[in-house]
PDB file of C-alpha atoms in Angstrom:
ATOM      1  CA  UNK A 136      70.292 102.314  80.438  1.00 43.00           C
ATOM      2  CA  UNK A 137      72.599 100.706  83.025  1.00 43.00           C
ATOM      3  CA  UNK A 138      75.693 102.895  81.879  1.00 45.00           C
ATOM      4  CA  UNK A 139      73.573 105.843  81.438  1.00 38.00           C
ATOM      5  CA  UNK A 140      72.843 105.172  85.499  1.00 37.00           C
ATOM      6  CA  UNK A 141      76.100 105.038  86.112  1.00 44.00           C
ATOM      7  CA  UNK A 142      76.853 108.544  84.246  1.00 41.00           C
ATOM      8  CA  UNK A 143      74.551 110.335  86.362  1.00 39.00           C
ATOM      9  CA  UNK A 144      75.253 109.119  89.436  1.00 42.00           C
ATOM     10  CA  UNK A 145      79.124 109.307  89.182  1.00 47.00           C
ATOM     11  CA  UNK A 146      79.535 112.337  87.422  1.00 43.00           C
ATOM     12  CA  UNK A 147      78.212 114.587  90.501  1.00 42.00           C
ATOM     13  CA  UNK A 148      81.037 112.811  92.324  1.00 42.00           C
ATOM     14  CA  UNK A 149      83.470 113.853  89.683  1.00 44.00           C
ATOM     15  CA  UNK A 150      82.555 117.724  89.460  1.00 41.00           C
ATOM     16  CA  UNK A 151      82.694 117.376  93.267  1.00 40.00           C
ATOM     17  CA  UNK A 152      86.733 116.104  93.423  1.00 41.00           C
ATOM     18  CA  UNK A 153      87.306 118.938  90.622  1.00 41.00           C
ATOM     19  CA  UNK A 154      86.034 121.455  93.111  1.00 45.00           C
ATOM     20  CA  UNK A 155      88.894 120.071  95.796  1.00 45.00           C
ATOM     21  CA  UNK A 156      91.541 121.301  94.094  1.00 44.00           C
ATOM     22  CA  UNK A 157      94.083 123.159  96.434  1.00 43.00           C
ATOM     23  CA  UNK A 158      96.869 126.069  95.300  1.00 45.00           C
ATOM     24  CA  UNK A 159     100.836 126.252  95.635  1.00 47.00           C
ATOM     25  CA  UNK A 160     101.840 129.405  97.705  1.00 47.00           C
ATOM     26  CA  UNK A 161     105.639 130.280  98.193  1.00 49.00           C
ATOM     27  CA  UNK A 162     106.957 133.287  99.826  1.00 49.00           C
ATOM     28  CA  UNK A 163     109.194 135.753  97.859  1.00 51.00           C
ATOM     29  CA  UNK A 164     110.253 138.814  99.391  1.00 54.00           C
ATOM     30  CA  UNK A 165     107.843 138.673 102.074  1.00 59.00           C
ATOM     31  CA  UNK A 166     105.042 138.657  99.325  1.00 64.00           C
ATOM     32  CA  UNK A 167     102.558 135.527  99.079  1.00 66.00           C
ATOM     33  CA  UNK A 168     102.734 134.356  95.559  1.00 64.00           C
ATOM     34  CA  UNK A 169      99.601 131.849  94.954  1.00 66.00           C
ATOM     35  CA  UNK A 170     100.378 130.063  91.689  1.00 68.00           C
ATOM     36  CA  UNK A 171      97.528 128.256  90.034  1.00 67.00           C
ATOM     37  CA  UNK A 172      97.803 124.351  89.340  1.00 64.00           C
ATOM     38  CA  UNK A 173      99.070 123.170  86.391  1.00 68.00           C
ATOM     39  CA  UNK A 174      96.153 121.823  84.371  1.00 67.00           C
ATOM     40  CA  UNK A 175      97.294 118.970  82.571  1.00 70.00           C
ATOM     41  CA  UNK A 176      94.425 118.024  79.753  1.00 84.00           C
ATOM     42  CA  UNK A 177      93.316 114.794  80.109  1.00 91.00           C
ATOM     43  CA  UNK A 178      92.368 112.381  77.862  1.00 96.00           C
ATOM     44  CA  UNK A 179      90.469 108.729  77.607  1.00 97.00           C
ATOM     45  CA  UNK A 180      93.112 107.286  76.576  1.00 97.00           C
ATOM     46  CA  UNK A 181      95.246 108.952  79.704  1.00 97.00           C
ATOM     47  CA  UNK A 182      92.651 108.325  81.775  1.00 97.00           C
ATOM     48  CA  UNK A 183      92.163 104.576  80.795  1.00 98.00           C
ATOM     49  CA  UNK A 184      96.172 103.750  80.992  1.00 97.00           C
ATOM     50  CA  UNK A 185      96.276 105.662  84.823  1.00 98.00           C
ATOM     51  CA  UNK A 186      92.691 103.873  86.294  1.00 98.00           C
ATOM     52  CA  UNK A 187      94.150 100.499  84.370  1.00 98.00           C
ATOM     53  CA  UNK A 188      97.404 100.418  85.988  1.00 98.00           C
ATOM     54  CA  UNK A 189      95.579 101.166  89.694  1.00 98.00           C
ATOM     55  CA  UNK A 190      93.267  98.434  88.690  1.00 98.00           C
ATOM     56  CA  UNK A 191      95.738  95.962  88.507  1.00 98.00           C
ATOM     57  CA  UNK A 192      98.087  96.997  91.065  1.00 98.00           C
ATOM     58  CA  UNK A 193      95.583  97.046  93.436  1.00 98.00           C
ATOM     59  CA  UNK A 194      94.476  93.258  93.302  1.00 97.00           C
ATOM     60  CA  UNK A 195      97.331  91.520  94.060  1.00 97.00           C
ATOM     61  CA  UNK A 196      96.533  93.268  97.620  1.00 97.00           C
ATOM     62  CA  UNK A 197      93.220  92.771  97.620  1.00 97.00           C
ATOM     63  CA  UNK A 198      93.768  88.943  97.082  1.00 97.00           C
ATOM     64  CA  UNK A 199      96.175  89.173 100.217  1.00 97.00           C
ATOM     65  CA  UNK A 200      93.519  90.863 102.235  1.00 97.00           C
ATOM     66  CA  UNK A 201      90.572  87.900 100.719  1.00 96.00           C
ATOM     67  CA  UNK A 202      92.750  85.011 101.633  1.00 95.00           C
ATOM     68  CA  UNK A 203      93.848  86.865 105.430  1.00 96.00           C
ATOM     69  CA  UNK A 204      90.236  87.497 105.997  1.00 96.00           C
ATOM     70  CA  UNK A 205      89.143  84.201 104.613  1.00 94.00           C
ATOM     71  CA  UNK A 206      91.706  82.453 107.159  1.00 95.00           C
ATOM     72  CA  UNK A 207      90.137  84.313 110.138  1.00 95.00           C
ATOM     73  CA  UNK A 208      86.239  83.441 108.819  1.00 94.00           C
ATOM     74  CA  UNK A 209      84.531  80.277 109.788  1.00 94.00           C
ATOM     75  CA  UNK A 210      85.307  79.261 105.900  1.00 90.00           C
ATOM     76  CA  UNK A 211      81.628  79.316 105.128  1.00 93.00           C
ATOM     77  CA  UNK A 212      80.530  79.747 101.567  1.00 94.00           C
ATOM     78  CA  UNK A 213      78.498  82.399 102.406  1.00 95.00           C
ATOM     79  CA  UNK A 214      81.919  84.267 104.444  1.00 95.00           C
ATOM     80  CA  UNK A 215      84.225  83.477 101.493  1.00 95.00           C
ATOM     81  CA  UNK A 216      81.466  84.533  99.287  1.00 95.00           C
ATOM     82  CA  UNK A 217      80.939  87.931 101.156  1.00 96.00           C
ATOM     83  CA  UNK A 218      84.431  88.627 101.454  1.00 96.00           C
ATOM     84  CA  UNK A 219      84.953  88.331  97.706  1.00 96.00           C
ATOM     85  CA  UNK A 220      82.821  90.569  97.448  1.00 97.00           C
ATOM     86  CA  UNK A 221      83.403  93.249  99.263  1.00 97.00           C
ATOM     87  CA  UNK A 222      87.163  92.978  97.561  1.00 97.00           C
ATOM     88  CA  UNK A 223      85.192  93.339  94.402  1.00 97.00           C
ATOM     89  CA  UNK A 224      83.269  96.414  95.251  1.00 98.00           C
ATOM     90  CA  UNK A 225      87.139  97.692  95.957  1.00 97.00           C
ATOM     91  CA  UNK A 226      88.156  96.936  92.795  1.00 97.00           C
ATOM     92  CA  UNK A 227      85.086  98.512  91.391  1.00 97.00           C
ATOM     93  CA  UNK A 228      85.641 102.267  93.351  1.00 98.00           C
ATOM     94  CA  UNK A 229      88.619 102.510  91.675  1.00 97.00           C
ATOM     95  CA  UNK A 230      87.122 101.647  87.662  1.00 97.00           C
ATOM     96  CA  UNK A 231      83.816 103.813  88.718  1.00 98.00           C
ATOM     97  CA  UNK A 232      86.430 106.849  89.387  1.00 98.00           C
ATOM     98  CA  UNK A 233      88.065 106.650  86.165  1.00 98.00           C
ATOM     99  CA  UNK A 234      84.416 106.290  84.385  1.00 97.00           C
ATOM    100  CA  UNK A 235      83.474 109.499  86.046  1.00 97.00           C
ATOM    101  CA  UNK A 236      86.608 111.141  85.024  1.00 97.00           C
ATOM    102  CA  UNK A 237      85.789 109.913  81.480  1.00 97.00           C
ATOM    103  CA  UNK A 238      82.228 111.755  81.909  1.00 97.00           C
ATOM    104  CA  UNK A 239      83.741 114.817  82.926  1.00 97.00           C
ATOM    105  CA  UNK A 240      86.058 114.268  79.923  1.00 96.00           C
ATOM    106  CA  UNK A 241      83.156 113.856  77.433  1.00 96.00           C
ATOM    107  CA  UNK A 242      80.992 116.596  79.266  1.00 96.00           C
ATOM    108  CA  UNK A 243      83.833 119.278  78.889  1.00 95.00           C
ATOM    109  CA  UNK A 244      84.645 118.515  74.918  1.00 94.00           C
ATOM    110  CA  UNK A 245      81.147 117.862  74.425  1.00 95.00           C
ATOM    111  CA  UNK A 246      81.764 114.437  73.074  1.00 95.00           C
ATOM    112  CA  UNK A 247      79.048 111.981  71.672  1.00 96.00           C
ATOM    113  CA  UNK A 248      77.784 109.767  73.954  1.00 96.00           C
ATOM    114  CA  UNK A 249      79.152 106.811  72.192  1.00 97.00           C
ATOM    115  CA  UNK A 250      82.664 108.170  72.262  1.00 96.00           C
ATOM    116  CA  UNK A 251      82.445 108.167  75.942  1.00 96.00           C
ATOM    117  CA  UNK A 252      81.129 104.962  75.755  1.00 97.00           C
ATOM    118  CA  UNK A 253      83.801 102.927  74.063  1.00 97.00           C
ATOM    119  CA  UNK A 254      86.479 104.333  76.330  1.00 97.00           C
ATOM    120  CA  UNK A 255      84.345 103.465  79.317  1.00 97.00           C
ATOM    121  CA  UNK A 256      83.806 100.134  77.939  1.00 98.00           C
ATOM    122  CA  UNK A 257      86.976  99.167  77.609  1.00 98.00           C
ATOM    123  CA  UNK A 258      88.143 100.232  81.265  1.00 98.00           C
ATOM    124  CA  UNK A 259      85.183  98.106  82.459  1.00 98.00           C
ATOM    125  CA  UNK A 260      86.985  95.202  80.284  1.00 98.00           C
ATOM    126  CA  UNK A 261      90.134  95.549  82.178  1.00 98.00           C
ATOM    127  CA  UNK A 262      87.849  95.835  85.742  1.00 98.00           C
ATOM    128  CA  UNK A 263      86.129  92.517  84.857  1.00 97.00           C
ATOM    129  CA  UNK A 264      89.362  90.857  83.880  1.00 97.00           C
ATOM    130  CA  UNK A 265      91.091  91.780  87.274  1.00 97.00           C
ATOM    131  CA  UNK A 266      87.575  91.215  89.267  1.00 97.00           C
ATOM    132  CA  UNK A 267      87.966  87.361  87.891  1.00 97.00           C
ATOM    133  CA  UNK A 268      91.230  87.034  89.523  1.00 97.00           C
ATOM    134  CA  UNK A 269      89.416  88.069  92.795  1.00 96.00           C
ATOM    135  CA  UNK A 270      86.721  85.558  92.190  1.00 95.00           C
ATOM    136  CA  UNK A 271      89.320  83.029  91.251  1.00 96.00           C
ATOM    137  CA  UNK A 272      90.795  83.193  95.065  1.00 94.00           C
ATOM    138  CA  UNK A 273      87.238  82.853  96.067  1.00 94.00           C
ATOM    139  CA  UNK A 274      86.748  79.681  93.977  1.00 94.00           C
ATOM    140  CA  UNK A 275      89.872  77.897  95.362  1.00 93.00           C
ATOM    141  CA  UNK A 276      88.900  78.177  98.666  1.00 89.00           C
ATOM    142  CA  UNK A 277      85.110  77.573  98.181  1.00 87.00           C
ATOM    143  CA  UNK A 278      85.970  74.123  96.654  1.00 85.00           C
ATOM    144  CA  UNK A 279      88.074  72.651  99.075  1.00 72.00           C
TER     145      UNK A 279
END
């Protein structure tokens, strides 16, 4: 039920970005050529390797920006605890976008649910694995 939530609320968001796409125009012989967009077809698996990789690059920075914003907090549990947090909801942006990209994915092939599913599942994996990292930072400080 929970992922089926998160299908219909993020897929909206997807067909929305889709709808954003912008043309190349280049002048030849004072004529305005407007070339469509390469489509490249995209895949779970492409999908999975591109939101993975900005998963983890994006936590080493968001552990920077924890521990600068913990420094300037009054190092309450509740402040450390908040800040997490909110680096957490961060992290998670980025693994909801490639879950609705997955959506769209299954939507246009007219996948089974379940394919969708096990592809979503395991970008979620790689979210909760960088998330604990996060959490980690928040741990060291919360015990001292």
């Amino acid at each position: 039920m929970k992922k089926l939530l998160i299908v219909v609320t993020c897929v909206p968001l997807a067909f929305s970005l889709v709808a954003c796409g912008e043309s190349n125009s280049s002048e030849t012989s004072g004529e305005v050529v407007t070339k469509e967009p390469e489509k490249v077809e995209k895949t779970y698996e492409s999908v999975l390797s591109d939101y993975t990789l900005q998963i983890q690059n994006a936590v080493p920075n968001l552990i920077n920006e924890f521990n600068t914003e913990a420094d300037a907090s009054d190092g309450s549990i509740e402040s450390l605890a908040e800040i997490s947090n909110n680096k957490v909801q961060d992290l998670a942006k980025i693994c909801n976008d490639g879950v609705s990209e997955m959506a769209e994915i299954m939507y246009d092939k007219g996948d089974d649910y379940e394919v969708y599913e096990e592809w979503a599942n395991q970008l979620q994996n790689v979210y909760m694995d960088e998330a604990s990292k996060i959490q980690d930072a928040y741990m060291s400080r919360a015990s001292v």
